[in-house]
JSON list of C-alpha atoms in Angstrom, two decimals:
[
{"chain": "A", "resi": 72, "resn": "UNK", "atom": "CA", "xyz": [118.44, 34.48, 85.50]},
{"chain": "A", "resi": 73, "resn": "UNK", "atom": "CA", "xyz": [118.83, 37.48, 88.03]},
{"chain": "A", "resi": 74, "resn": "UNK", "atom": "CA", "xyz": [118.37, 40.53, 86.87]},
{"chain": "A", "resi": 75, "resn": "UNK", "atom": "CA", "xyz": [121.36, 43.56, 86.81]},
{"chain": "A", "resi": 76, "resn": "UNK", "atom": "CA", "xyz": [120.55, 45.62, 89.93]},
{"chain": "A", "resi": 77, "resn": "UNK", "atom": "CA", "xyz": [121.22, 49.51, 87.99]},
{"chain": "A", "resi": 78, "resn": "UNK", "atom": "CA", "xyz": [122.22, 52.59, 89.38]},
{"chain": "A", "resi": 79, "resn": "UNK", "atom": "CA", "xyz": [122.05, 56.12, 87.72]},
{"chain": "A", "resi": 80, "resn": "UNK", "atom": "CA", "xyz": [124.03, 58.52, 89.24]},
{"chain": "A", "resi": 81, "resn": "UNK", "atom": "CA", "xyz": [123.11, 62.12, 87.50]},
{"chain": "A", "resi": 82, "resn": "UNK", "atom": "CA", "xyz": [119.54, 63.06, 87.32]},
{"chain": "A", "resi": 83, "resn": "UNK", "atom": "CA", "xyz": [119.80, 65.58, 84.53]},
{"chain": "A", "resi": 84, "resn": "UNK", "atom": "CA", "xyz": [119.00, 65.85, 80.84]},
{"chain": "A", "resi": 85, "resn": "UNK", "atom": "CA", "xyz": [120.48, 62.46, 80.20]},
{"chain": "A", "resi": 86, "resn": "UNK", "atom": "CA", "xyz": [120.77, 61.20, 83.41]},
{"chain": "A", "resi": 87, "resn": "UNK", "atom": "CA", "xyz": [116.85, 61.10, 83.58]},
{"chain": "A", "resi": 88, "resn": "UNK", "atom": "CA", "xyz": [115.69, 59.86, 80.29]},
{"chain": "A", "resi": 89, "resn": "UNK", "atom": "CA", "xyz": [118.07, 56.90, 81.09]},
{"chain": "A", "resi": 90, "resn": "UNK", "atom": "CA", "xyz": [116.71, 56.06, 84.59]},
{"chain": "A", "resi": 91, "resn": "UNK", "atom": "CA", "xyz": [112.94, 55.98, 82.95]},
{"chain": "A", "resi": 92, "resn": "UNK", "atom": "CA", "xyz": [114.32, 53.62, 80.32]},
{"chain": "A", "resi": 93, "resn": "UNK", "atom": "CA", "xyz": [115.83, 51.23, 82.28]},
{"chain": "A", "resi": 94, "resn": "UNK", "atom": "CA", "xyz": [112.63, 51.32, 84.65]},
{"chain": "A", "resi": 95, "resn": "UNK", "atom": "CA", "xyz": [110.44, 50.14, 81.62]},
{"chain": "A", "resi": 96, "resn": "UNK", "atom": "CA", "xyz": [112.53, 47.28, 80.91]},
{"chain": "A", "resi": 97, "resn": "UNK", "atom": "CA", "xyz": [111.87, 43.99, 82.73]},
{"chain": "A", "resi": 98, "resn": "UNK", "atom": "CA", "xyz": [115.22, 42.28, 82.15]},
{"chain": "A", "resi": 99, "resn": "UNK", "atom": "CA", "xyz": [116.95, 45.15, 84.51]},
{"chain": "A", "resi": 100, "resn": "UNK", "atom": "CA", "xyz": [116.20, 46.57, 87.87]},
{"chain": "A", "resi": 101, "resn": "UNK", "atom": "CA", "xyz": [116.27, 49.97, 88.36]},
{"chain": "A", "resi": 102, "resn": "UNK", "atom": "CA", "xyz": [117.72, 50.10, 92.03]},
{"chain": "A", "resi": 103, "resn": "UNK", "atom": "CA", "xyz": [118.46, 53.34, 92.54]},
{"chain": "A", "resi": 104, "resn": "UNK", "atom": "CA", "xyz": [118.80, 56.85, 91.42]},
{"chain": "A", "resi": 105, "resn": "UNK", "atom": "CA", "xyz": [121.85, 59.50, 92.70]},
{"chain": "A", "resi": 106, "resn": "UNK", "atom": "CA", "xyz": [120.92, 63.00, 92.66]},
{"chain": "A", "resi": 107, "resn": "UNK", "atom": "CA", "xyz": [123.45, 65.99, 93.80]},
{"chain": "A", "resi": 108, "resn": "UNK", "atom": "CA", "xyz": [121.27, 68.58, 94.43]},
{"chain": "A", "resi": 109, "resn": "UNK", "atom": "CA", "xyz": [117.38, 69.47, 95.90]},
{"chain": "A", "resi": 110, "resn": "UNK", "atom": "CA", "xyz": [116.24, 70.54, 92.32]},
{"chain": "A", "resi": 111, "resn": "UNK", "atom": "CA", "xyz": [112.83, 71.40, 91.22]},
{"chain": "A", "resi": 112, "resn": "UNK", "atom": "CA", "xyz": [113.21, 68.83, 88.55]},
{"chain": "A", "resi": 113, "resn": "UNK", "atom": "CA", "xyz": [114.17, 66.09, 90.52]},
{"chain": "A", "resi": 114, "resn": "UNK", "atom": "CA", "xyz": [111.38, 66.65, 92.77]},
{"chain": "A", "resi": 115, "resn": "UNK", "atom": "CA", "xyz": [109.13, 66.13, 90.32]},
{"chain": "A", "resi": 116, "resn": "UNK", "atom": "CA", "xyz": [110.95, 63.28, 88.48]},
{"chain": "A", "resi": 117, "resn": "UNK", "atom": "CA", "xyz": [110.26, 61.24, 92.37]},
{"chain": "A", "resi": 118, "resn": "UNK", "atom": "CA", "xyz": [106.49, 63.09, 92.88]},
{"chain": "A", "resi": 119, "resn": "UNK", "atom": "CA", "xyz": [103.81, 61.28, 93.41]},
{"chain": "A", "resi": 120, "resn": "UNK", "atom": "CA", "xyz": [102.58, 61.05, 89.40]},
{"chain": "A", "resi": 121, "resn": "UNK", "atom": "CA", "xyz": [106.76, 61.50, 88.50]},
{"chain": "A", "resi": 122, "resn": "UNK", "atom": "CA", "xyz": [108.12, 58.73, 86.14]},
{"chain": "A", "resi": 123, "resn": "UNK", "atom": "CA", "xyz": [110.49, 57.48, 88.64]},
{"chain": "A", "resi": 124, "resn": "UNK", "atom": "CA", "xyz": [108.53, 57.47, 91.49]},
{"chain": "A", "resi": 125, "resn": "UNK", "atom": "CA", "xyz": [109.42, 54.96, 93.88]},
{"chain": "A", "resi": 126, "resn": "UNK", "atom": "CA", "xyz": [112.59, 54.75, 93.01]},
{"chain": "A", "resi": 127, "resn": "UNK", "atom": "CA", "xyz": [115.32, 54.89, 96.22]},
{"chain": "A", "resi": 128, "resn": "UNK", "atom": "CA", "xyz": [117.02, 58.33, 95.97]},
{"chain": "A", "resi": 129, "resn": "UNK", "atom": "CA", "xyz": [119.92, 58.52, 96.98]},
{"chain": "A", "resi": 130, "resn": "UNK", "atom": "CA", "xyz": [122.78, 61.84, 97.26]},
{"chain": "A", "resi": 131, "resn": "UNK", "atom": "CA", "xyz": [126.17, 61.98, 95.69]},
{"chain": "A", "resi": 132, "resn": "UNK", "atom": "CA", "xyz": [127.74, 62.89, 99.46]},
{"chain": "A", "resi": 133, "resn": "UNK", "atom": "CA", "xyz": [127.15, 63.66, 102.41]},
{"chain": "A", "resi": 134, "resn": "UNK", "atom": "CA", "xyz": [126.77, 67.33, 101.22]},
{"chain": "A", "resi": 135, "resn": "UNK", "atom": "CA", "xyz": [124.43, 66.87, 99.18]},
{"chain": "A", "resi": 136, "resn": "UNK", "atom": "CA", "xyz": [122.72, 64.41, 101.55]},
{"chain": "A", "resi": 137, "resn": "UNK", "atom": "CA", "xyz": [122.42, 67.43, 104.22]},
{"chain": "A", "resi": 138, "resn": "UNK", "atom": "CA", "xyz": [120.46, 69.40, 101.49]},
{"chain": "A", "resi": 139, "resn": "UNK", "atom": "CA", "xyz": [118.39, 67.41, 100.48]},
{"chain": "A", "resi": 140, "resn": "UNK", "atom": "CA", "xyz": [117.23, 66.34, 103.04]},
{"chain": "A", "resi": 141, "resn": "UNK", "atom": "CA", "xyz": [116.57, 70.26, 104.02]},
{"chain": "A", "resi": 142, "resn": "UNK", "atom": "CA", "xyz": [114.46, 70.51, 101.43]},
{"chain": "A", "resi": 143, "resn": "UNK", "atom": "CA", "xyz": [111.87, 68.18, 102.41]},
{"chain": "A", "resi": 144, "resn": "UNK", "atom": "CA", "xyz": [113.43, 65.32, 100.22]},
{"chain": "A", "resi": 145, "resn": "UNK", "atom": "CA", "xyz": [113.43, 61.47, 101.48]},
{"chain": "A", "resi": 146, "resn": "UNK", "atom": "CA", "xyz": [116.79, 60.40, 101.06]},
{"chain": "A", "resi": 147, "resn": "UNK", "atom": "CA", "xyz": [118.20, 56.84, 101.96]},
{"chain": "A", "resi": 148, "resn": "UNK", "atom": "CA", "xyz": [121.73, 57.91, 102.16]},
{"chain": "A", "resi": 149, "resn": "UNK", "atom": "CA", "xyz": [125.28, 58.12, 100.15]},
{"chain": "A", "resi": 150, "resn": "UNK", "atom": "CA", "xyz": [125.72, 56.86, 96.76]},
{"chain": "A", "resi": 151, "resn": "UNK", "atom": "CA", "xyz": [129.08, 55.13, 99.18]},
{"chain": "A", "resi": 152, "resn": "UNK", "atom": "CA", "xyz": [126.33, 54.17, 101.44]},
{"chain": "A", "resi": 153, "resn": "UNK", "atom": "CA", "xyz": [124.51, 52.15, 98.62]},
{"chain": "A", "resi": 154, "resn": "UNK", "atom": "CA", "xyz": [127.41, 50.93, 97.19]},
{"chain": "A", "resi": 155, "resn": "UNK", "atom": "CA", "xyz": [128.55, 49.13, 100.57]},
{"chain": "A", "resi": 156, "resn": "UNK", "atom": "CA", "xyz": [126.17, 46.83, 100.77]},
{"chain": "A", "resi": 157, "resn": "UNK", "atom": "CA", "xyz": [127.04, 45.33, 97.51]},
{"chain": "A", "resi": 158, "resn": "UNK", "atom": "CA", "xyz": [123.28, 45.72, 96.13]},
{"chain": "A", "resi": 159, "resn": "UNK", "atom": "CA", "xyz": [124.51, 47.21, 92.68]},
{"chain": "A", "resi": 160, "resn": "UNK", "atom": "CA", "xyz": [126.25, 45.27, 89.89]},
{"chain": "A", "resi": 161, "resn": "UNK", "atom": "CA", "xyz": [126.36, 48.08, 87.44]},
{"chain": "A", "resi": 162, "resn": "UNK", "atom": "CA", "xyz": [126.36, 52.46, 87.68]},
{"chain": "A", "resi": 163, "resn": "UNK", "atom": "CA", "xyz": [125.47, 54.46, 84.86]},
{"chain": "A", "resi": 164, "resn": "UNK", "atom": "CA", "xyz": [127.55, 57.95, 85.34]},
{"chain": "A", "resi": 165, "resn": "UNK", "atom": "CA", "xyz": [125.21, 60.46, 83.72]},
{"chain": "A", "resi": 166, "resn": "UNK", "atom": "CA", "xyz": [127.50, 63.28, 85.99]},
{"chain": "A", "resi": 167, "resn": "UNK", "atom": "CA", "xyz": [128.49, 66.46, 83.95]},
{"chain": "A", "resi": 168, "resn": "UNK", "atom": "CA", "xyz": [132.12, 65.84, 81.68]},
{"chain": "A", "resi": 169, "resn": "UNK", "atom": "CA", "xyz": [135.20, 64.49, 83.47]},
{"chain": "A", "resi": 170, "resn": "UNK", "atom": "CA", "xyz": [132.95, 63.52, 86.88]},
{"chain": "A", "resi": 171, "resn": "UNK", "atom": "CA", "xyz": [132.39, 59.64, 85.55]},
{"chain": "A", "resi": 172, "resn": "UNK", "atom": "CA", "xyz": [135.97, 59.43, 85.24]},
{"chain": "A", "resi": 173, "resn": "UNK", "atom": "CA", "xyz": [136.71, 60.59, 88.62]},
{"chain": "A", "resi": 174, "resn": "UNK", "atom": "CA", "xyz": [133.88, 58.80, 90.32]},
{"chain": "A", "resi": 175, "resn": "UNK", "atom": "CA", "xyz": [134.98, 55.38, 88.34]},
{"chain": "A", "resi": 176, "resn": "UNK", "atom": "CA", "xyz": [138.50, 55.89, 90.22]},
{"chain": "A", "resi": 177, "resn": "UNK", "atom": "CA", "xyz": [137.32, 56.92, 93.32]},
{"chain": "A", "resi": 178, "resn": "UNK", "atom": "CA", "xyz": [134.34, 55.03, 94.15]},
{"chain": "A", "resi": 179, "resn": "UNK", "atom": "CA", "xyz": [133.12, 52.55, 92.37]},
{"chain": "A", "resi": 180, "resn": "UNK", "atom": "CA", "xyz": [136.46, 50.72, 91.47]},
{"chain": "A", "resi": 181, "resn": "UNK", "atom": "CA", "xyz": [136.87, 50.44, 95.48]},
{"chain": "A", "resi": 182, "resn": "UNK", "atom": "CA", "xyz": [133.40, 48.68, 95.76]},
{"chain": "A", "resi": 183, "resn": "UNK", "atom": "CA", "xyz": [133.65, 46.21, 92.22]},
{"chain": "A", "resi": 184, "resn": "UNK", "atom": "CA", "xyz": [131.38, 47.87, 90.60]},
{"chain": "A", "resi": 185, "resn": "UNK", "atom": "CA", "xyz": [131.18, 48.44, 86.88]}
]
């Protein structure tokens, strides 16, 4: 049986105690994680003794891509980017209130993803 390929798209107080739990289970894949901004926190979630390091990063837009990148931070791309290449069967929206709503209409309903 293949495993769910998983994104998490929100790196913050929930977004991050999600991604860790779905990296400790071995029925799911963790395949990415979708940060907005360079934040001190998320740097050291994807350090070199962080809980999800290893785990592609990826940016909510190209906005956030640029600044990340700034900062130092290894980025693969676009959450759109990731989404194109049909490598995700299911996102978990951990974005602030209202966002997961939006970014169900907007993005992943164009790409099939749940």
């Amino acid at each position: 049986m293949t495993r769910p390929r998983v994104v998490v798209n929100g790196i913050g107080t929930i977004g991050k105690r999600v991604a860790h739990a779905i990296r400790l289970q071995d029925d799911i894949e963790l395949r990415a994680i979708i940060g907005h901004s360079p934040k001190a926190s998320l740097k050291a979630l994807i350090s070199e003794f962080g809980p999800l390091h290893g785990v592609p990063l990826y940016a909510t837009d190209p906005n956030a891509l640029e600044k990340m990148r700034n900062e130092g931070m290894k980025v693969e791309g676009t959450l759109e980017d990731l989404l194109k290449v049909n490598e995700v069967d299911i996102v978990i929206d951990a974005a602030p209130a209202g966002i997961g709503k939006e970014n169900k209409e907007k993005i992943y309903s164009k790409y099939n993803v749940k």
